């Protein structure tokens, strides 16, 4: 696996691939890789000839009181895991590569309020602007043909789809299903913040989501009641839910029509960790 750190080197590498007619897939990450990330790589390998992953902890997408300083940085292990998985290249840029001085706030990307004022965006002001800005920059640098993102961060996936559409970027976005631990907990770099006891409690996020999904599948139309029930279940298990919401899958608006495709999304605090998950109906 080639490891590149600078904009110049990554551009030269991807250019070489493109010149020989190869299709390039990109998997952006913040590192501390787990099996969920590696599934994105595996999917990318099936869809393209070359796969490049990035590891960059983006300061712009963290709020002031969030875990930017403590976010696990494990580049050596990440690089070994990516190489084992057969990834062709790893882009590990510095802040100066991603945000050179001439890149001022003028270039910050602001997705529409309808996507950023709700759910995670309501509790993490500026987060999705930070995500859109870094991903636009990474796409401009790497210039992939496709990019793979996890459905675990479903709101983020829709922000990226909006970005590609609005900026008319010539690449395809692929969503990959959430990879879970054996007991259903969605894999996340933030799971490592959990104590053993909290880890046992965390499993109730997925079991409660499954129960809520089943209620709706069995015909429950009162989504507010489903949300309240799910929130109470999480609280009873020892979590502090931030939001619990039944939404329209296509745009995360509130459901309107009977045949809307739905998704249930949850964010909850447990100890120092903030965990998110969702389930499609
Ligand atoms: P992160 O490193 O947390 O920024 O995540 C990088 C990419 O991996 C994003 O597209 C995430 O949605 C995706 N991802 C994170 N956790 C999972 C998971 N458990 N299953 C599938 N994709 C995931």
PDB file of C-alpha atoms in Angstrom, residues 17-263:
ATOM      1  CA  UNK A  17      -4.332   5.486 -12.260  1.00  0.00           C
ATOM      2  CA  UNK A  18      -6.761   7.557 -14.316  1.00  0.00           C
ATOM      3  CA  UNK A  19      -4.344   7.755 -17.221  1.00  0.00           C
ATOM      4  CA  UNK A  20      -4.330   3.982 -17.460  1.00  0.00           C
ATOM      5  CA  UNK A  21      -8.117   3.945 -17.458  1.00  0.00           C
ATOM      6  CA  UNK A  22      -8.592   2.706 -13.903  1.00  0.00           C
ATOM      7  CA  UNK A  23     -11.692   3.551 -11.886  1.00  0.00           C
ATOM      8  CA  UNK A  24     -10.820   4.979  -8.480  1.00  0.00           C
ATOM      9  CA  UNK A  25     -12.865   4.633  -5.288  1.00  0.00           C
ATOM     10  CA  UNK A  26     -12.328   6.803  -2.227  1.00  0.00           C
ATOM     11  CA  UNK A  27     -13.096   6.010   1.420  1.00  0.00           C
ATOM     12  CA  UNK A  28     -12.680   9.058   3.690  1.00  0.00           C
ATOM     13  CA  UNK A  29     -12.321   8.346   7.423  1.00  0.00           C
ATOM     14  CA  UNK A  30     -11.142   9.940  10.646  1.00  0.00           C
ATOM     15  CA  UNK A  31      -9.096   6.858  11.478  1.00  0.00           C
ATOM     16  CA  UNK A  32      -9.181   4.547  14.491  1.00  0.00           C
ATOM     17  CA  UNK A  33     -10.453   2.046  11.996  1.00  0.00           C
ATOM     18  CA  UNK A  34     -12.754  -0.853  12.822  1.00  0.00           C
ATOM     19  CA  UNK A  35     -14.511  -3.535  10.791  1.00  0.00           C
ATOM     20  CA  UNK A  36     -17.156  -0.996   9.693  1.00  0.00           C
ATOM     21  CA  UNK A  37     -14.545   1.110   7.921  1.00  0.00           C
ATOM     22  CA  UNK A  38     -12.979  -1.993   6.386  1.00  0.00           C
ATOM     23  CA  UNK A  39     -16.360  -3.009   4.982  1.00  0.00           C
ATOM     24  CA  UNK A  40     -16.429   0.318   3.141  1.00  0.00           C
ATOM     25  CA  UNK A  41     -13.040  -0.583   1.677  1.00  0.00           C
ATOM     26  CA  UNK A  42     -14.309  -4.054   0.691  1.00  0.00           C
ATOM     27  CA  UNK A  43     -17.336  -2.525  -1.040  1.00  0.00           C
ATOM     28  CA  UNK A  44     -15.104   0.024  -2.781  1.00  0.00           C
ATOM     29  CA  UNK A  45     -12.886  -2.804  -4.022  1.00  0.00           C
ATOM     30  CA  UNK A  46     -15.881  -4.487  -5.622  1.00  0.00           C
ATOM     31  CA  UNK A  47     -16.899  -1.278  -7.395  1.00  0.00           C
ATOM     32  CA  UNK A  48     -13.566   0.086  -8.615  1.00  0.00           C
ATOM     33  CA  UNK A  49     -10.087  -0.891  -9.785  1.00  0.00           C
ATOM     34  CA  UNK A  50      -8.177   1.061  -7.150  1.00  0.00           C
ATOM     35  CA  UNK A  51      -9.134   2.096  -3.619  1.00  0.00           C
ATOM     36  CA  UNK A  52      -7.688   5.020  -1.730  1.00  0.00           C
ATOM     37  CA  UNK A  53      -8.661   5.686   1.886  1.00  0.00           C
ATOM     38  CA  UNK A  54      -7.939   8.834   3.869  1.00  0.00           C
ATOM     39  CA  UNK A  55      -7.352   9.328   7.562  1.00  0.00           C
ATOM     40  CA  UNK A  56      -7.859  12.900   8.715  1.00  0.00           C
ATOM     41  CA  UNK A  57      -9.415  14.143  11.957  1.00  0.00           C
ATOM     42  CA  UNK A  58     -11.158  17.259  10.701  1.00  0.00           C
ATOM     43  CA  UNK A  59     -11.120  20.044  13.318  1.00  0.00           C
ATOM     44  CA  UNK A  60     -13.886  21.955  11.480  1.00  0.00           C
ATOM     45  CA  UNK A  61     -16.537  19.364  12.243  1.00  0.00           C
ATOM     46  CA  UNK A  62     -16.018  19.294  16.021  1.00  0.00           C
ATOM     47  CA  UNK A  63     -17.822  21.694  18.339  1.00  0.00           C
ATOM     48  CA  UNK A  64     -15.985  23.547  21.098  1.00  0.00           C
ATOM     49  CA  UNK A  65     -16.960  21.113  23.824  1.00  0.00           C
ATOM     50  CA  UNK A  66     -16.574  18.009  21.726  1.00  0.00           C
ATOM     51  CA  UNK A  67     -13.899  15.331  21.660  1.00  0.00           C
ATOM     52  CA  UNK A  68     -11.497  16.691  19.018  1.00  0.00           C
ATOM     53  CA  UNK A  69      -8.502  16.652  21.364  1.00  0.00           C
ATOM     54  CA  UNK A  70      -9.270  13.183  22.694  1.00  0.00           C
ATOM     55  CA  UNK A  71     -10.375  11.639  19.405  1.00  0.00           C
ATOM     56  CA  UNK A  72      -8.354   8.402  19.074  1.00  0.00           C
ATOM     57  CA  UNK A  73      -5.457   8.852  16.650  1.00  0.00           C
ATOM     58  CA  UNK A  74      -3.999   5.474  15.684  1.00  0.00           C
ATOM     59  CA  UNK A  75      -2.386   6.007  12.293  1.00  0.00           C
ATOM     60  CA  UNK A  76       0.117   3.139  12.618  1.00  0.00           C
ATOM     61  CA  UNK A  77      -2.619   0.574  13.319  1.00  0.00           C
ATOM     62  CA  UNK A  78      -4.954   2.110  10.740  1.00  0.00           C
ATOM     63  CA  UNK A  79      -2.298   1.909   8.084  1.00  0.00           C
ATOM     64  CA  UNK A  80      -1.599  -1.765   8.893  1.00  0.00           C
ATOM     65  CA  UNK A  81      -5.331  -2.614   8.834  1.00  0.00           C
ATOM     66  CA  UNK A  82      -5.814  -0.878   5.474  1.00  0.00           C
ATOM     67  CA  UNK A  83      -2.787  -2.616   4.000  1.00  0.00           C
ATOM     68  CA  UNK A  84      -4.065  -5.999   5.261  1.00  0.00           C
ATOM     69  CA  UNK A  85      -7.403  -5.270   3.612  1.00  0.00           C
ATOM     70  CA  UNK A  86      -5.657  -4.740   0.285  1.00  0.00           C
ATOM     71  CA  UNK A  87      -6.227  -0.974   0.087  1.00  0.00           C
ATOM     72  CA  UNK A  88      -4.078   0.486  -2.693  1.00  0.00           C
ATOM     73  CA  UNK A  89      -3.258   3.799  -1.048  1.00  0.00           C
ATOM     74  CA  UNK A  90      -3.676   5.776   2.145  1.00  0.00           C
ATOM     75  CA  UNK A  91      -3.853   9.570   2.117  1.00  0.00           C
ATOM     76  CA  UNK A  92      -2.885  10.951   5.538  1.00  0.00           C
ATOM     77  CA  UNK A  93      -2.746  14.721   5.134  1.00  0.00           C
ATOM     78  CA  UNK A  94      -1.774  17.397   7.637  1.00  0.00           C
ATOM     79  CA  UNK A  95      -4.000  20.364   8.535  1.00  0.00           C
ATOM     80  CA  UNK A  96      -1.885  22.553   6.259  1.00  0.00           C
ATOM     81  CA  UNK A  97      -2.621  20.275   3.286  1.00  0.00           C
ATOM     82  CA  UNK A  98      -6.347  20.377   3.856  1.00  0.00           C
ATOM     83  CA  UNK A  99      -6.694  24.000   4.961  1.00  0.00           C
ATOM     84  CA  UNK A 100      -3.852  25.999   3.416  1.00  0.00           C
ATOM     85  CA  UNK A 101      -3.810  29.657   4.369  1.00  0.00           C
ATOM     86  CA  UNK A 102      -5.511  30.927   1.272  1.00  0.00           C
ATOM     87  CA  UNK A 103      -8.467  28.667   2.015  1.00  0.00           C
ATOM     88  CA  UNK A 104     -10.474  31.052   4.153  1.00  0.00           C
ATOM     89  CA  UNK A 105     -13.945  30.701   5.570  1.00  0.00           C
ATOM     90  CA  UNK A 106     -15.201  32.039   2.251  1.00  0.00           C
ATOM     91  CA  UNK A 107     -14.804  28.526   0.963  1.00  0.00           C
ATOM     92  CA  UNK A 108     -16.756  26.925   3.800  1.00  0.00           C
ATOM     93  CA  UNK A 109     -19.663  24.950   2.421  1.00  0.00           C
ATOM     94  CA  UNK A 110     -23.036  25.536   4.043  1.00  0.00           C
ATOM     95  CA  UNK A 111     -25.588  22.806   3.360  1.00  0.00           C
ATOM     96  CA  UNK A 112     -29.286  23.802   3.515  1.00  0.00           C
ATOM     97  CA  UNK A 113     -30.913  24.410   6.909  1.00  0.00           C
ATOM     98  CA  UNK A 114     -33.479  21.694   6.227  1.00  0.00           C
ATOM     99  CA  UNK A 115     -30.617  19.201   6.430  1.00  0.00           C
ATOM    100  CA  UNK A 116     -28.426  20.817   9.074  1.00  0.00           C
ATOM    101  CA  UNK A 117     -30.878  22.265  11.620  1.00  0.00           C
ATOM    102  CA  UNK A 118     -32.402  18.911  12.479  1.00  0.00           C
ATOM    103  CA  UNK A 119     -31.330  15.767  14.362  1.00  0.00           C
ATOM    104  CA  UNK A 120     -27.538  15.790  14.887  1.00  0.00           C
ATOM    105  CA  UNK A 121     -27.311  19.259  13.335  1.00  0.00           C
ATOM    106  CA  UNK A 122     -29.545  20.726  16.028  1.00  0.00           C
ATOM    107  CA  UNK A 123     -27.174  19.525  18.739  1.00  0.00           C
ATOM    108  CA  UNK A 124     -23.938  19.999  16.788  1.00  0.00           C
ATOM    109  CA  UNK A 125     -24.146  23.467  15.223  1.00  0.00           C
ATOM    110  CA  UNK A 126     -21.649  23.833  12.396  1.00  0.00           C
ATOM    111  CA  UNK A 127     -20.905  20.115  12.296  1.00  0.00           C
ATOM    112  CA  UNK A 128     -22.331  19.376   8.860  1.00  0.00           C
ATOM    113  CA  UNK A 129     -20.848  22.545   7.369  1.00  0.00           C
ATOM    114  CA  UNK A 130     -17.513  21.238   8.665  1.00  0.00           C
ATOM    115  CA  UNK A 131     -18.159  17.816   7.137  1.00  0.00           C
ATOM    116  CA  UNK A 132     -19.265  19.250   3.778  1.00  0.00           C
ATOM    117  CA  UNK A 133     -16.263  21.579   3.680  1.00  0.00           C
ATOM    118  CA  UNK A 134     -13.680  18.885   4.354  1.00  0.00           C
ATOM    119  CA  UNK A 135     -15.302  16.362   2.024  1.00  0.00           C
ATOM    120  CA  UNK A 136     -15.476  18.927  -0.797  1.00  0.00           C
ATOM    121  CA  UNK A 137     -11.799  19.663  -0.254  1.00  0.00           C
ATOM    122  CA  UNK A 138     -10.907  15.947  -0.163  1.00  0.00           C
ATOM    123  CA  UNK A 139     -12.916  15.295  -3.340  1.00  0.00           C
ATOM    124  CA  UNK A 140     -11.144  18.204  -5.070  1.00  0.00           C
ATOM    125  CA  UNK A 141      -7.776  16.782  -4.061  1.00  0.00           C
ATOM    126  CA  UNK A 142      -8.378  13.083  -4.689  1.00  0.00           C
ATOM    127  CA  UNK A 143     -10.782  13.371  -7.649  1.00  0.00           C
ATOM    128  CA  UNK A 144     -12.233   9.884  -7.268  1.00  0.00           C
ATOM    129  CA  UNK A 145     -14.826   8.294  -9.539  1.00  0.00           C
ATOM    130  CA  UNK A 146     -16.810   7.003  -6.599  1.00  0.00           C
ATOM    131  CA  UNK A 147     -16.775   7.537  -2.837  1.00  0.00           C
ATOM    132  CA  UNK A 148     -18.193   5.227  -0.170  1.00  0.00           C
ATOM    133  CA  UNK A 149     -19.858   6.407   3.065  1.00  0.00           C
ATOM    134  CA  UNK A 150     -21.556   4.489   5.870  1.00  0.00           C
ATOM    135  CA  UNK A 151     -25.309   4.587   6.425  1.00  0.00           C
ATOM    136  CA  UNK A 152     -24.563   4.663  10.145  1.00  0.00           C
ATOM    137  CA  UNK A 153     -24.009   8.395   9.674  1.00  0.00           C
ATOM    138  CA  UNK A 154     -27.166   8.702   7.621  1.00  0.00           C
ATOM    139  CA  UNK A 155     -27.604  12.473   7.922  1.00  0.00           C
ATOM    140  CA  UNK A 156     -23.982  12.888   6.848  1.00  0.00           C
ATOM    141  CA  UNK A 157     -24.618  10.651   3.821  1.00  0.00           C
ATOM    142  CA  UNK A 158     -27.483  12.923   2.738  1.00  0.00           C
ATOM    143  CA  UNK A 159     -25.296  16.016   3.241  1.00  0.00           C
ATOM    144  CA  UNK A 160     -22.654  14.445   0.980  1.00  0.00           C
ATOM    145  CA  UNK A 161     -25.273  13.582  -1.642  1.00  0.00           C
ATOM    146  CA  UNK A 162     -26.490  17.197  -1.490  1.00  0.00           C
ATOM    147  CA  UNK A 163     -22.881  18.429  -1.872  1.00  0.00           C
ATOM    148  CA  UNK A 164     -22.226  16.328  -4.962  1.00  0.00           C
ATOM    149  CA  UNK A 165     -25.499  17.390  -6.560  1.00  0.00           C
ATOM    150  CA  UNK A 166     -25.170  21.103  -5.761  1.00  0.00           C
ATOM    151  CA  UNK A 167     -21.529  21.387  -6.808  1.00  0.00           C
ATOM    152  CA  UNK A 168     -22.125  19.089  -9.782  1.00  0.00           C
ATOM    153  CA  UNK A 169     -19.169  16.963  -8.798  1.00  0.00           C
ATOM    154  CA  UNK A 170     -18.437  14.199 -11.294  1.00  0.00           C
ATOM    155  CA  UNK A 171     -18.534  11.288  -8.882  1.00  0.00           C
ATOM    156  CA  UNK A 172     -20.922   8.714  -7.564  1.00  0.00           C
ATOM    157  CA  UNK A 173     -21.739   8.362  -3.870  1.00  0.00           C
ATOM    158  CA  UNK A 174     -22.336   4.879  -2.508  1.00  0.00           C
ATOM    159  CA  UNK A 175     -23.971   4.220   0.874  1.00  0.00           C
ATOM    160  CA  UNK A 176     -22.822   1.131   2.776  1.00  0.00           C
ATOM    161  CA  UNK A 177     -24.922  -0.696   5.407  1.00  0.00           C
ATOM    162  CA  UNK A 178     -24.032  -0.308   9.082  1.00  0.00           C
ATOM    163  CA  UNK A 179     -21.639  -2.919  10.431  1.00  0.00           C
ATOM    164  CA  UNK A 180     -22.511  -4.084  13.941  1.00  0.00           C
ATOM    165  CA  UNK A 181     -20.921  -5.932  16.818  1.00  0.00           C
ATOM    166  CA  UNK A 182     -22.326  -9.417  17.538  1.00  0.00           C
ATOM    167  CA  UNK A 183     -24.863  -7.934  19.998  1.00  0.00           C
ATOM    168  CA  UNK A 184     -26.050  -5.320  17.494  1.00  0.00           C
ATOM    169  CA  UNK A 185     -24.160  -2.242  18.694  1.00  0.00           C
ATOM    170  CA  UNK A 186     -23.135  -0.195  15.659  1.00  0.00           C
ATOM    171  CA  UNK A 187     -19.352  -0.172  15.375  1.00  0.00           C
ATOM    172  CA  UNK A 188     -17.898   3.257  16.112  1.00  0.00           C
ATOM    173  CA  UNK A 189     -14.553   4.730  17.042  1.00  0.00           C
ATOM    174  CA  UNK A 190     -16.393   6.305  19.981  1.00  0.00           C
ATOM    175  CA  UNK A 191     -17.337   2.914  21.461  1.00  0.00           C
ATOM    176  CA  UNK A 192     -13.889   2.846  22.978  1.00  0.00           C
ATOM    177  CA  UNK A 193     -14.997   5.611  25.366  1.00  0.00           C
ATOM    178  CA  UNK A 194     -17.402   3.122  27.015  1.00  0.00           C
ATOM    179  CA  UNK A 195     -16.644   1.288  30.242  1.00  0.00           C
ATOM    180  CA  UNK A 196     -17.489  -2.411  30.389  1.00  0.00           C
ATOM    181  CA  UNK A 197     -20.806  -1.705  32.114  1.00  0.00           C
ATOM    182  CA  UNK A 198     -21.708   1.038  29.661  1.00  0.00           C
ATOM    183  CA  UNK A 199     -20.804  -1.241  26.775  1.00  0.00           C
ATOM    184  CA  UNK A 200     -23.438  -3.713  28.028  1.00  0.00           C
ATOM    185  CA  UNK A 201     -26.027  -0.908  28.268  1.00  0.00           C
ATOM    186  CA  UNK A 202     -25.200   0.375  24.781  1.00  0.00           C
ATOM    187  CA  UNK A 203     -26.605  -2.744  23.157  1.00  0.00           C
ATOM    188  CA  UNK A 204     -30.113  -1.532  24.051  1.00  0.00           C
ATOM    189  CA  UNK A 205     -29.866   1.150  21.344  1.00  0.00           C
ATOM    190  CA  UNK A 206     -30.112  -1.461  18.621  1.00  0.00           C
ATOM    191  CA  UNK A 207     -32.583  -3.752  20.373  1.00  0.00           C
ATOM    192  CA  UNK A 208     -34.891  -0.769  21.054  1.00  0.00           C
ATOM    193  CA  UNK A 209     -34.553   0.420  17.456  1.00  0.00           C
ATOM    194  CA  UNK A 210     -35.493  -3.065  16.213  1.00  0.00           C
ATOM    195  CA  UNK A 211     -38.572  -3.118  18.447  1.00  0.00           C
ATOM    196  CA  UNK A 212     -39.649   0.328  17.253  1.00  0.00           C
ATOM    197  CA  UNK A 213     -39.134  -0.734  13.631  1.00  0.00           C
ATOM    198  CA  UNK A 214     -41.252  -3.833  14.207  1.00  0.00           C
ATOM    199  CA  UNK A 215     -44.068  -1.787  15.764  1.00  0.00           C
ATOM    200  CA  UNK A 216     -44.231   0.402  12.673  1.00  0.00           C
ATOM    201  CA  UNK A 217     -43.973  -2.603  10.372  1.00  0.00           C
ATOM    202  CA  UNK A 218     -46.915  -4.125  12.198  1.00  0.00           C
ATOM    203  CA  UNK A 219     -49.001  -1.074  11.361  1.00  0.00           C
ATOM    204  CA  UNK A 220     -48.399   1.491  14.122  1.00  0.00           C
ATOM    205  CA  UNK A 221     -49.086   4.906  12.550  1.00  0.00           C
ATOM    206  CA  UNK A 222     -48.584   7.083  15.611  1.00  0.00           C
ATOM    207  CA  UNK A 223     -44.894   7.841  15.165  1.00  0.00           C
ATOM    208  CA  UNK A 224     -44.787  10.261  18.103  1.00  0.00           C
ATOM    209  CA  UNK A 225     -45.844   7.413  20.353  1.00  0.00           C
ATOM    210  CA  UNK A 226     -43.158   5.161  18.872  1.00  0.00           C
ATOM    211  CA  UNK A 227     -40.548   7.875  19.497  1.00  0.00           C
ATOM    212  CA  UNK A 228     -41.702   8.400  23.085  1.00  0.00           C
ATOM    213  CA  UNK A 229     -41.643   4.659  23.763  1.00  0.00           C
ATOM    214  CA  UNK A 230     -38.188   4.286  22.288  1.00  0.00           C
ATOM    215  CA  UNK A 231     -36.872   7.261  24.268  1.00  0.00           C
ATOM    216  CA  UNK A 232     -38.290   5.828  27.489  1.00  0.00           C
ATOM    217  CA  UNK A 233     -36.714   2.447  26.779  1.00  0.00           C
ATOM    218  CA  UNK A 234     -33.317   4.047  26.272  1.00  0.00           C
ATOM    219  CA  UNK A 235     -33.654   6.054  29.465  1.00  0.00           C
ATOM    220  CA  UNK A 236     -34.711   2.982  31.406  1.00  0.00           C
ATOM    221  CA  UNK A 237     -31.593   1.209  30.159  1.00  0.00           C
ATOM    222  CA  UNK A 238     -29.422   4.065  31.448  1.00  0.00           C
ATOM    223  CA  UNK A 239     -28.834   6.147  28.319  1.00  0.00           C
ATOM    224  CA  UNK A 240     -29.545   9.856  27.961  1.00  0.00           C
ATOM    225  CA  UNK A 241     -31.279  10.193  24.597  1.00  0.00           C
ATOM    226  CA  UNK A 242     -30.656  13.416  22.690  1.00  0.00           C
ATOM    227  CA  UNK A 243     -33.194  12.769  19.962  1.00  0.00           C
ATOM    228  CA  UNK A 244     -35.317   9.882  18.781  1.00  0.00           C
ATOM    229  CA  UNK A 245     -37.032  10.512  15.485  1.00  0.00           C
ATOM    230  CA  UNK A 246     -39.023   8.779  12.763  1.00  0.00           C
ATOM    231  CA  UNK A 247     -38.218  10.487   9.477  1.00  0.00           C
ATOM    232  CA  UNK A 248     -38.633  10.179   5.756  1.00  0.00           C
ATOM    233  CA  UNK A 249     -35.698   8.254   4.394  1.00  0.00           C
ATOM    234  CA  UNK A 250     -35.180  10.279   1.243  1.00  0.00           C
ATOM    235  CA  UNK A 251     -34.674  13.700   2.879  1.00  0.00           C
ATOM    236  CA  UNK A 252     -35.120  13.296   6.655  1.00  0.00           C
ATOM    237  CA  UNK A 253     -38.270  15.428   6.604  1.00  0.00           C
ATOM    238  CA  UNK A 254     -41.155  14.442   8.895  1.00  0.00           C
ATOM    239  CA  UNK A 255     -43.247  11.662   7.342  1.00  0.00           C
ATOM    240  CA  UNK A 256     -46.337  12.805   5.459  1.00  0.00           C
ATOM    241  CA  UNK A 257     -47.656  10.243   3.041  1.00  0.00           C
ATOM    242  CA  UNK A 258     -48.582   6.688   3.948  1.00  0.00           C
ATOM    243  CA  UNK A 259     -46.149   5.240   1.438  1.00  0.00           C
ATOM    244  CA  UNK A 260     -43.139   7.311   2.592  1.00  0.00           C
ATOM    245  CA  UNK A 261     -40.084   5.157   3.141  1.00  0.00           C
ATOM    246  CA  UNK A 262     -39.042   5.655   6.757  1.00  0.00           C
ATOM    247  CA  UNK A 263     -35.978   5.576   8.950  1.00  0.00           C
TER     248      UNK A 263
END
